[in-house]
Short mmCIF file of C-alpha atoms and ligand atoms in Angstrom, two decimals:
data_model
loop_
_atom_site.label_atom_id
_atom_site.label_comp_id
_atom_site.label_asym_id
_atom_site.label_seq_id
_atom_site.Cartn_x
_atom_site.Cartn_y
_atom_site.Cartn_z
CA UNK A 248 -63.07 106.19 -79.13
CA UNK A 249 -60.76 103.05 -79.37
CA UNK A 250 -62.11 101.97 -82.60
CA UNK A 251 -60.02 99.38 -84.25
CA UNK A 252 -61.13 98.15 -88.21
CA UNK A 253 -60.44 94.45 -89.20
CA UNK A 254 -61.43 94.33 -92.81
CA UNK A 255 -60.84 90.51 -92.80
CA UNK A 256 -62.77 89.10 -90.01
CA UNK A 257 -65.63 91.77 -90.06
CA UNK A 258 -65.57 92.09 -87.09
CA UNK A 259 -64.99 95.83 -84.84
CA UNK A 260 -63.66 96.10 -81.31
CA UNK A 261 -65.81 99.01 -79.45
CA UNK A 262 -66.43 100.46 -76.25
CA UNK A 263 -69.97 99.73 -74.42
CA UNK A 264 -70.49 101.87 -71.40
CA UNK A 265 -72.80 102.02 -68.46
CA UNK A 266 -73.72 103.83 -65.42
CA UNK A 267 -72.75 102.20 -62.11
CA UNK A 268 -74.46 102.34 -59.07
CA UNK A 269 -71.63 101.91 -56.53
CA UNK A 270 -72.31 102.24 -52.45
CA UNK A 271 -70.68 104.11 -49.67
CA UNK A 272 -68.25 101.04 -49.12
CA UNK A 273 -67.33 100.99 -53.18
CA UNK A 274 -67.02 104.13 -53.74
CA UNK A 275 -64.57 104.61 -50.67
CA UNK A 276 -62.29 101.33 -51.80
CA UNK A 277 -62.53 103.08 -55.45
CA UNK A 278 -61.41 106.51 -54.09
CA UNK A 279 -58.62 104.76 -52.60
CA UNK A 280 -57.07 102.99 -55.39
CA UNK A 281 -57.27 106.05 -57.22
CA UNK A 282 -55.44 107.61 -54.59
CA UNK A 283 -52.81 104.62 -54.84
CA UNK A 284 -52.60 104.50 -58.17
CA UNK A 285 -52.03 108.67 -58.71
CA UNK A 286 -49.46 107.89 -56.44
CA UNK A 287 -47.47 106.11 -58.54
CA UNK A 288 -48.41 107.96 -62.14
CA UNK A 289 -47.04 111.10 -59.98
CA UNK A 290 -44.13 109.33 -58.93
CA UNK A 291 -43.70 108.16 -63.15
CA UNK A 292 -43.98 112.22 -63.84
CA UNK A 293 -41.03 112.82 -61.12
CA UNK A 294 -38.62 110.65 -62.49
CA UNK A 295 -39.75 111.25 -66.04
CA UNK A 296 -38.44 115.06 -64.91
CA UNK A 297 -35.30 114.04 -62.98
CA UNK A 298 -34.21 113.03 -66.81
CA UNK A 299 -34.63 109.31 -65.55
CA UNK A 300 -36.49 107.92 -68.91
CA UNK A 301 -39.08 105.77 -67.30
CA UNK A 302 -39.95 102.97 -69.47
CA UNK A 303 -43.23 100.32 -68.60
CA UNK A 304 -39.79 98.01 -67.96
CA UNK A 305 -38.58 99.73 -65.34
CA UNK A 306 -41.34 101.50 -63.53
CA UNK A 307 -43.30 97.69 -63.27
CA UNK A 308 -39.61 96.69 -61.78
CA UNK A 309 -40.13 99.53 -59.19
CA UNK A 310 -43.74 98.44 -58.33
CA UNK A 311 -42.96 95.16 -57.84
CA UNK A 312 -40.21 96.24 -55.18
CA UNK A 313 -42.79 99.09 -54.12
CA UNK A 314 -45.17 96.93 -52.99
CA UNK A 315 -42.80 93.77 -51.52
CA UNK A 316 -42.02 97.30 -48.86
CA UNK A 317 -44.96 99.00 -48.86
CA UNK A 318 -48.17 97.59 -47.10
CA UNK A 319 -50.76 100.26 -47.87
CA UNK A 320 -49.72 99.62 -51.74
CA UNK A 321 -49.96 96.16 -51.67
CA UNK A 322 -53.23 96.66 -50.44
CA UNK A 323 -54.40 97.78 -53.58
CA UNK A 324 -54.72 95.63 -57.00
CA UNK A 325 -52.02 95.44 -59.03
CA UNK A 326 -53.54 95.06 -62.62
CA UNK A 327 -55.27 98.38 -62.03
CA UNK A 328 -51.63 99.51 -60.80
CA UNK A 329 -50.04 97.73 -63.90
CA UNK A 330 -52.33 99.61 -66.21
CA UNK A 331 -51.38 102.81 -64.68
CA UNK A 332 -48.48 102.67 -65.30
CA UNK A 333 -49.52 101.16 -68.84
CA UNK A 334 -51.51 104.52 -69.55
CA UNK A 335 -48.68 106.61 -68.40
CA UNK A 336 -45.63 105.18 -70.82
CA UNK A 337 -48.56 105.49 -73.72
CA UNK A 338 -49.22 109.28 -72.54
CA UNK A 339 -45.44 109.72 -72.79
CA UNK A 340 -44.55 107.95 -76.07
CA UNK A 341 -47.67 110.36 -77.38
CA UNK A 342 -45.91 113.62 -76.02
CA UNK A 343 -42.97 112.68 -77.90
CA UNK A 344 -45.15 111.66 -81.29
CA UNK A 345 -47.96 113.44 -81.75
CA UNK A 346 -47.43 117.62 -82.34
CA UNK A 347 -49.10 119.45 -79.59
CA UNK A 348 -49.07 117.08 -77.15
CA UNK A 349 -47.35 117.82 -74.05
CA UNK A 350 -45.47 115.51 -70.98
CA UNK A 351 -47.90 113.73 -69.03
CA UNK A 352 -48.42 116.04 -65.79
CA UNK A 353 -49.21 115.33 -61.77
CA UNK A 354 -52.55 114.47 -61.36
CA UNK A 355 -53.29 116.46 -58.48
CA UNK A 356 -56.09 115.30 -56.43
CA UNK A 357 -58.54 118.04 -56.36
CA UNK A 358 -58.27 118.57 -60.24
CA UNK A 359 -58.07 115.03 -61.53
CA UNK A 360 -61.51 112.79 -61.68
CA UNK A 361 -60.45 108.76 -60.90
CA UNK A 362 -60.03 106.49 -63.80
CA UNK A 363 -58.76 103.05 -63.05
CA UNK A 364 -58.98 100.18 -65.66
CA UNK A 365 -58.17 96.11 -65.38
CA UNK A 366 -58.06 93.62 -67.46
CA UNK A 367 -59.58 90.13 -67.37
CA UNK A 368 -57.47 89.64 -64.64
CA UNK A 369 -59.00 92.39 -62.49
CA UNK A 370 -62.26 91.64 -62.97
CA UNK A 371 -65.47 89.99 -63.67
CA UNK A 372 -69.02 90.14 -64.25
CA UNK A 373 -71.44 88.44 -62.32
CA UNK A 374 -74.78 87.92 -61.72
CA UNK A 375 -75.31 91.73 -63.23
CA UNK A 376 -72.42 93.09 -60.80
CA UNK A 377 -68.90 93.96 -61.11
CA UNK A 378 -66.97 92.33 -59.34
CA UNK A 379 -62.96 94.17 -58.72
CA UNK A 380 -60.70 93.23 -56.71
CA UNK A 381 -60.66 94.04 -52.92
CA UNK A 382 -64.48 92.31 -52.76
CA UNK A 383 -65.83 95.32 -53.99
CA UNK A 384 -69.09 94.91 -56.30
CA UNK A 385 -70.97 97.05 -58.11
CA UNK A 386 -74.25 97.21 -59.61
CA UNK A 387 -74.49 98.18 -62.95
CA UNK A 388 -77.38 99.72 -64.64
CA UNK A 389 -77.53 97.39 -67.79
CA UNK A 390 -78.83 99.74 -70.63
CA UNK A 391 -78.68 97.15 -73.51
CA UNK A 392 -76.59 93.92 -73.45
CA UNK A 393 -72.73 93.22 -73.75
CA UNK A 394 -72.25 91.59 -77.15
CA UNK A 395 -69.65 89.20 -75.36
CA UNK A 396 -66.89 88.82 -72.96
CA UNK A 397 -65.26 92.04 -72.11
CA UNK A 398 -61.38 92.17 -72.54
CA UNK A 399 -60.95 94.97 -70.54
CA UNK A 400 -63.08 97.94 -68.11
CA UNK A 401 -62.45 101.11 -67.50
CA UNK A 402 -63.95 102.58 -64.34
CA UNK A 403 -64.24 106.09 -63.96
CA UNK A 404 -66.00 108.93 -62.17
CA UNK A 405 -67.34 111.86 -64.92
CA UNK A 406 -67.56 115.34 -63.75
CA UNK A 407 -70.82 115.39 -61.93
CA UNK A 408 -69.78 112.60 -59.78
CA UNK A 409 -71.56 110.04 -61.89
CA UNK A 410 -69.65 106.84 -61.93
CA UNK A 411 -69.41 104.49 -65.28
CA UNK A 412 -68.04 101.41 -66.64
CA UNK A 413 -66.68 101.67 -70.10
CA UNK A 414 -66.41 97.73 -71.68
CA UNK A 415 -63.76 96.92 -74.53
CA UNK A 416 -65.57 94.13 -76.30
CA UNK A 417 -65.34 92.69 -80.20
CA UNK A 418 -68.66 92.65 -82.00
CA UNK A 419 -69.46 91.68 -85.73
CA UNK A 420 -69.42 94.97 -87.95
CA UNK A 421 -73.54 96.02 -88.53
CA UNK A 422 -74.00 95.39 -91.84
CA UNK A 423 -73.59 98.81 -93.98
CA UNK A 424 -76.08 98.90 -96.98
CA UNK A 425 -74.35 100.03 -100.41
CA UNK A 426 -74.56 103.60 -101.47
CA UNK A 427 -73.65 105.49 -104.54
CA UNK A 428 -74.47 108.56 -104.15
CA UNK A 429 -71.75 111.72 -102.94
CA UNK A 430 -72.57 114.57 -100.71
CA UNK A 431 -71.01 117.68 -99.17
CA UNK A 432 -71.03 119.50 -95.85
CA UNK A 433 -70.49 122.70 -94.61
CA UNK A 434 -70.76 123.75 -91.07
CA UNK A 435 -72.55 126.81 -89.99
CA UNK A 436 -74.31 128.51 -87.09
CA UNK A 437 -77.81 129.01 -88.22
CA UNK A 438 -78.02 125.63 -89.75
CA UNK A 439 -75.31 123.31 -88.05
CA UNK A 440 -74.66 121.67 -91.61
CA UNK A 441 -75.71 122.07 -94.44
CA UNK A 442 -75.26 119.46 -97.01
CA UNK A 443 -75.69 119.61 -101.06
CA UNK A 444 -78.89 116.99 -100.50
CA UNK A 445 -81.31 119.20 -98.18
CA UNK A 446 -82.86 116.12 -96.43
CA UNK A 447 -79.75 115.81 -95.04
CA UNK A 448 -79.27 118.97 -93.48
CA UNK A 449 -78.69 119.32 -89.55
CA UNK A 450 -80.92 122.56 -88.38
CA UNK A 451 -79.39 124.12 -85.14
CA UNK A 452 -81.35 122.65 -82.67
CA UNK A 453 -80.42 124.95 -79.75
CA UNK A 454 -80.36 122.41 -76.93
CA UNK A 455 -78.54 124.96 -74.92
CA UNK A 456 -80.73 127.75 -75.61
CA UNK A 457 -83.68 125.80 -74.45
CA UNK A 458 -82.41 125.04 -71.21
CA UNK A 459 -80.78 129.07 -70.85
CA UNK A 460 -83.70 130.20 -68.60
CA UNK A 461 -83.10 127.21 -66.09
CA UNK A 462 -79.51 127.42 -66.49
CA UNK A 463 -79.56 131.49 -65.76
CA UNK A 464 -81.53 130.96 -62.66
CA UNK A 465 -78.76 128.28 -61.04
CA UNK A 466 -76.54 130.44 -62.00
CA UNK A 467 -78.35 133.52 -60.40
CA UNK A 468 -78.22 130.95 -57.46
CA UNK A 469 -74.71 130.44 -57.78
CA UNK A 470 -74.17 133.99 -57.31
CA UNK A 471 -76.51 134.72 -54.57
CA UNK A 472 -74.72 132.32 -52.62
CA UNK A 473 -71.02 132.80 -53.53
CA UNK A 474 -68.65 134.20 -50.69
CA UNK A 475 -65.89 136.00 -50.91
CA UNK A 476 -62.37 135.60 -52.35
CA UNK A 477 -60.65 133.08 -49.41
CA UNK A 478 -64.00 131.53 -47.74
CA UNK A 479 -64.61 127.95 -47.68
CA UNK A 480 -67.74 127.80 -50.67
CA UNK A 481 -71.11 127.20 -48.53
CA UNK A 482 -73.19 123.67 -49.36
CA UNK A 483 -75.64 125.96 -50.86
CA UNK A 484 -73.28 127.05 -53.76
CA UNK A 485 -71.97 123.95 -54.33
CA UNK A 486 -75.60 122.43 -54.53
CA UNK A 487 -76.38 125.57 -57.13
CA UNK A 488 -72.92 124.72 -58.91
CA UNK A 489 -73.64 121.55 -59.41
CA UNK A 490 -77.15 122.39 -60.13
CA UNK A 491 -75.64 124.25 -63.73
CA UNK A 492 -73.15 121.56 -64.70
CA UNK A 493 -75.84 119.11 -64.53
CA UNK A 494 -77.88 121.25 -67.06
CA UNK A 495 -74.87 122.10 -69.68
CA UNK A 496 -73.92 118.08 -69.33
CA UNK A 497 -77.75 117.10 -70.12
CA UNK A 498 -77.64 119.83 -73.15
CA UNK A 499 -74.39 118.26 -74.00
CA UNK A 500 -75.62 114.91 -74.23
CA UNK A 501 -78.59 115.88 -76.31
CA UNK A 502 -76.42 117.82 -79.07
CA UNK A 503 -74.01 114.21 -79.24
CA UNK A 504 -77.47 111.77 -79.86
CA UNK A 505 -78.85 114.39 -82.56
CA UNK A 506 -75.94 114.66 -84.16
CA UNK A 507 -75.12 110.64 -83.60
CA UNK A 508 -78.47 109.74 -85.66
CA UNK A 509 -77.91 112.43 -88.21
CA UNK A 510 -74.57 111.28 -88.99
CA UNK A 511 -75.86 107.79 -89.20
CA UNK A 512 -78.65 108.99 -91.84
CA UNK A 513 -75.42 110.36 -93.64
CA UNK A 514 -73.47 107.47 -93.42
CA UNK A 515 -75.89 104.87 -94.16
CA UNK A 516 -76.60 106.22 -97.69
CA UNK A 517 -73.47 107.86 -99.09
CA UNK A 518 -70.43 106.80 -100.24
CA UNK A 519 -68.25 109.79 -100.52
CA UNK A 520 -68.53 112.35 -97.80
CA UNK A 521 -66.93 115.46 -98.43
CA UNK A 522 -66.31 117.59 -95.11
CA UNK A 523 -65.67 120.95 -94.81
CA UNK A 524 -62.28 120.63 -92.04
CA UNK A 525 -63.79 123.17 -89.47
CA UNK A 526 -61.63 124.29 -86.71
CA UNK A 527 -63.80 124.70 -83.69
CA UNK A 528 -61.29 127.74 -82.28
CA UNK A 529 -62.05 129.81 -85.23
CA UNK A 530 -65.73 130.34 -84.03
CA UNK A 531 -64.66 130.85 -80.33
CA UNK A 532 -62.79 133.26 -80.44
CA UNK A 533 -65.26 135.28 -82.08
CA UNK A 534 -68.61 137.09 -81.13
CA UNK A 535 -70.28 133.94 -82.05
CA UNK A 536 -68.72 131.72 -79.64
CA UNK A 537 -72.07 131.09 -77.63
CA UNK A 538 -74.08 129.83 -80.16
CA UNK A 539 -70.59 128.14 -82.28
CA UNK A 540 -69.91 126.24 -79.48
CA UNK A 541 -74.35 125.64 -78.87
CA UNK A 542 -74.40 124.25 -82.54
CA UNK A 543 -71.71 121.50 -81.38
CA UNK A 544 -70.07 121.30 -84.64
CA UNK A 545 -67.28 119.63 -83.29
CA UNK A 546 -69.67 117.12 -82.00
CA UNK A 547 -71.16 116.41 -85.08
CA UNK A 548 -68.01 116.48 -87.04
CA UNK A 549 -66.30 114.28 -84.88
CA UNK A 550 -69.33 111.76 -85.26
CA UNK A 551 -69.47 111.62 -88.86
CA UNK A 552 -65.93 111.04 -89.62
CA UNK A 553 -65.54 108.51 -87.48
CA UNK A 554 -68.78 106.38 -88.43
CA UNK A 555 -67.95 107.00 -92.22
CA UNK A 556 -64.12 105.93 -91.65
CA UNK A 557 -65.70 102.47 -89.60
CA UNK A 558 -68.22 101.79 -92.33
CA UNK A 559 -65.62 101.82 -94.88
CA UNK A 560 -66.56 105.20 -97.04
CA UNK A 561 -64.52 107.63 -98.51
CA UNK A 562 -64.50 110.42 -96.16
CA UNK A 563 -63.01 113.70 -97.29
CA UNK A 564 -61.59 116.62 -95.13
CA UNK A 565 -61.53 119.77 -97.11
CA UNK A 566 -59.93 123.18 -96.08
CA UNK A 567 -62.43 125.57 -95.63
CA UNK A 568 -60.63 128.54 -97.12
CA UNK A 569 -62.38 130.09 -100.20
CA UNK A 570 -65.37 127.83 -100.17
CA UNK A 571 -67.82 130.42 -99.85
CA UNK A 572 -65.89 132.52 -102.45
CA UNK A 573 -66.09 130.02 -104.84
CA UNK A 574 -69.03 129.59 -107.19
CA UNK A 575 -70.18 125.99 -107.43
CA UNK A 576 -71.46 126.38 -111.06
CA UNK A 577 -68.16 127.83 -112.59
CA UNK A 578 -66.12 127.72 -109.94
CA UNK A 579 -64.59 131.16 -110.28
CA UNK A 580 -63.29 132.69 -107.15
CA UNK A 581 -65.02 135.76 -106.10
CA UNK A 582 -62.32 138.67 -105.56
CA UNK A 583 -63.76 139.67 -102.48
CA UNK A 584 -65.10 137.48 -99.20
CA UNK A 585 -68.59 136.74 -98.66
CA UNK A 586 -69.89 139.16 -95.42
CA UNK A 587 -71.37 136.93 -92.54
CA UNK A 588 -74.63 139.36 -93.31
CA UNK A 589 -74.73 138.03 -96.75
CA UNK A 590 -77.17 134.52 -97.21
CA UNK A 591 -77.01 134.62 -100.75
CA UNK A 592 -74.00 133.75 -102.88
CA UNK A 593 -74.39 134.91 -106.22
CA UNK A 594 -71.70 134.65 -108.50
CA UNK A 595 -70.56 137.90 -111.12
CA UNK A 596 -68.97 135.56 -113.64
CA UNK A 597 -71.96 133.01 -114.37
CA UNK A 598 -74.65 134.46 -112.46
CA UNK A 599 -75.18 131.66 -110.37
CA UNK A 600 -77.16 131.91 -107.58
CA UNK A 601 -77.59 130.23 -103.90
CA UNK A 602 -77.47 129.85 -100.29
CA UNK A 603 -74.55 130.60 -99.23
CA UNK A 604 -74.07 127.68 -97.48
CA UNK A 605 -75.13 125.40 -100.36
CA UNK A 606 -72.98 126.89 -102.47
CA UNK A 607 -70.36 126.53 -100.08
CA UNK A 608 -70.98 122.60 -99.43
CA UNK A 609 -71.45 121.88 -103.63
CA UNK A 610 -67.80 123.30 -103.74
CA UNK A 611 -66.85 121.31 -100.76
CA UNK A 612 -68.42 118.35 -102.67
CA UNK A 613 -66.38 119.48 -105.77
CA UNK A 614 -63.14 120.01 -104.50
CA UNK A 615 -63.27 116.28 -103.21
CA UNK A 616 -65.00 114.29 -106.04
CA UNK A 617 -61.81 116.01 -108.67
CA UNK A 618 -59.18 114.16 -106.54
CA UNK A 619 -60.26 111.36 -104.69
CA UNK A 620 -59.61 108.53 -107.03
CA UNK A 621 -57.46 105.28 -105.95
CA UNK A 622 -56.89 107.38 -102.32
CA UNK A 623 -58.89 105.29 -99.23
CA UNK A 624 -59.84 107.37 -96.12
CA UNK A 625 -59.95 110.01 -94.39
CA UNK A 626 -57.73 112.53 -96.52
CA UNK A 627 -57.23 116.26 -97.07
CA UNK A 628 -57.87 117.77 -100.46
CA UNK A 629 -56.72 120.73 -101.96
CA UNK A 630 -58.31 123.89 -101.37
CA UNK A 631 -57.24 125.37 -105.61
CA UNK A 632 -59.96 124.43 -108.25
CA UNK A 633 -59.73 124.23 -111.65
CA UNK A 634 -59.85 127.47 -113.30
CA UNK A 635 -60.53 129.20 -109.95
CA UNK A 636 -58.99 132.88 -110.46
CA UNK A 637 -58.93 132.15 -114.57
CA UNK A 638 -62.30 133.73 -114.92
CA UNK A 639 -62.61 135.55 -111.34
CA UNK A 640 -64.56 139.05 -112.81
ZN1 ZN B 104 -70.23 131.09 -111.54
#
């Protein structure tokens, strides 16, 4: 996330993150500027509402007489305050913007994990601690080194109660070998993609299923020990609860580093990359969902688009509809679709024959390589081919 290109300088600004290690005393002073700092991205949302029009002008006017009143505010750090209110004009300007995208909302306390961020300001780093402000330090587990001087941290608390510190620092762009060659890919459930160049297919490698049998027995746990509708949860479910999100987070993180090195064998040694545009709720709302959402196509998909679009190639989004239909040696459109039963595309016109899913990522391929010339980036093709429905038999 928070990628930024400079074609000039070469040089990338990125996001290195690491696990903290904070103690009772940090984690209480970290809880509490959350606290603060919802405070006043709540109080943002309530006169967004009142038809007010907040603006980072006026609601960094209304700190600054906020805390010249308020003790227990000023107690707290104002750059992490600042960016609060920083993040919460951003999230507004976005609702407004970007289709889909709705008003920024209360963060209510129960449902909201803390995120606070400074700026060089706010903090340092010293003698392998972090140092915020309030004398609070914290430890930091230091899983490979900082490239140089942060510009900016964000610290924040993940699901499981894990806390981490997410770095905004400029590095020097790896270098990206040259490539010539093209290739297509088409997501799927038994194979997660497959491409038109077999060595660079993804198999499904069921990360989820593997851990099913320890993740049914928390969950067996979980139920055991769940009391009624209106009872306080005992310290037995919650252990068993948090017993199963630690094993769908460790799945979770195994499904993003397979598909972070296969997208980086893709990357590395193509030059056009032709994606078939997948949309994840298409899956889920069918029977499939399980293993759709197991395959983490999303995850993958995500992960190649956005190391191809950094390293400069032409990545291609095209609309799945018809791809299967479509024969990849003719490219006549079948009349009628493909069944999910059916592996084998064969094709009534030319009698072609494939996978299905070959087929389906060779007219993926197709589709991209007709139009792509003088257009940069990411882009969305066309779904019609040429002479698709001429010679459909
Ligand atoms: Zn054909």
């Amino acid at each position: 996330m928070d990628v930024v290109e400079e074609v000039d300088i070469v040089e990338e600004v990125v996001r290195y993150t690491y696990r903290l290690r904070p103690g009772a005393a940090a984690r209480a002073a970290l809880d509490a500027e959350w606290n603060r700092c919802r405070f006043l991205w709540n109080e943002a949302v309530h006169q967004q509402r009142q038809g007010n029009r907040p603006t980072l002008c006026s609601l960094s006017k209304m700190l600054t007489a906020a805390r010249a009143e308020c003790t227990w505010l000023r107690e707290g750090s104002q750059v992490a305050q600042q960016q609060m209110l920083r993040t919460y004009t951003m999230a507004l300007q976005h609702s407004f913007k970007i289709k889909g995208r709705g008003r920024p909302a209360v963060k209510a306390k129960k449902k909201t994990s803390p995120s606070l961020e400074y700026t060089t300001r706010g903090f340092s780093v010293r003698g392998g601690r972090l140092n915020l402000p309030g004398k609070v330090t914290i430890p930091v587990v230091w899983s490979r080194d900082l490239p140089c001087e942060p510009t900016s941290v964000r610290v924040y608390r993940d699901s499981l109660g894990h806390w981490y510190a997410s770095f905004v620092v400029r590095r020097e762009m790896a270098d990206i070998p040259e490539a010539s060659a093209s290739i297509g890919v088409d997501w799927g459930v038994a194979t997660t993609a497959t491409t038109t160049d077999p060595a660079y297919d993804l198999p499904h490698l069921g990360y989820r299923k593997r851990c099913a049998a320890e993740l049914a027995k928390a969950q067996r746990k979980m139920a055991r020990r769940r009391r009624p509708n209106g009872h306080t949860n005992s310290a037995g479910y919650v252990r068993a609860k948090r017993a199963a999100a630690k094993l769908h987070k460790k799945a979770a993180r195994q499904n993003t580093h397979a598909s972070r090195m296969w997208a980086k064998g893709v990357v590395d040694n193509h030059q056009v990359i032709a994606v078939e545009d997948f949309k994840p709720t298409f899956l889920a709302k069918s029977t499939m969902a399980r293993k759709a959402a197991d395959a983490a196509i999303g995850a993958a998909k995500r992960e190649l688009v956005e190391r191809g679009t950094r390293a400069g190639r032409k990545v291609v989004l095209v609309p799945p509809a018809y791809t299967t239909m479509t024969c990849s040696g003719c490219f006549a459109r079948a009349k009628q679709r493909l069944g999910l039963g059916v592996r084998t595309f064969v094709c009534t016109t030319c009698g072609f024959s494939a996978g299905r899913d070959e087929n389906a990522a060779r007219v993926i391929l197709a589709t991209a390589e007709r139009d792509r010339a003088g257009i940069e980036g990411v882009r969305h093709a066309i779904t019609s081919l040429p002479g698709a429905g001429l010679c459909a038999a």
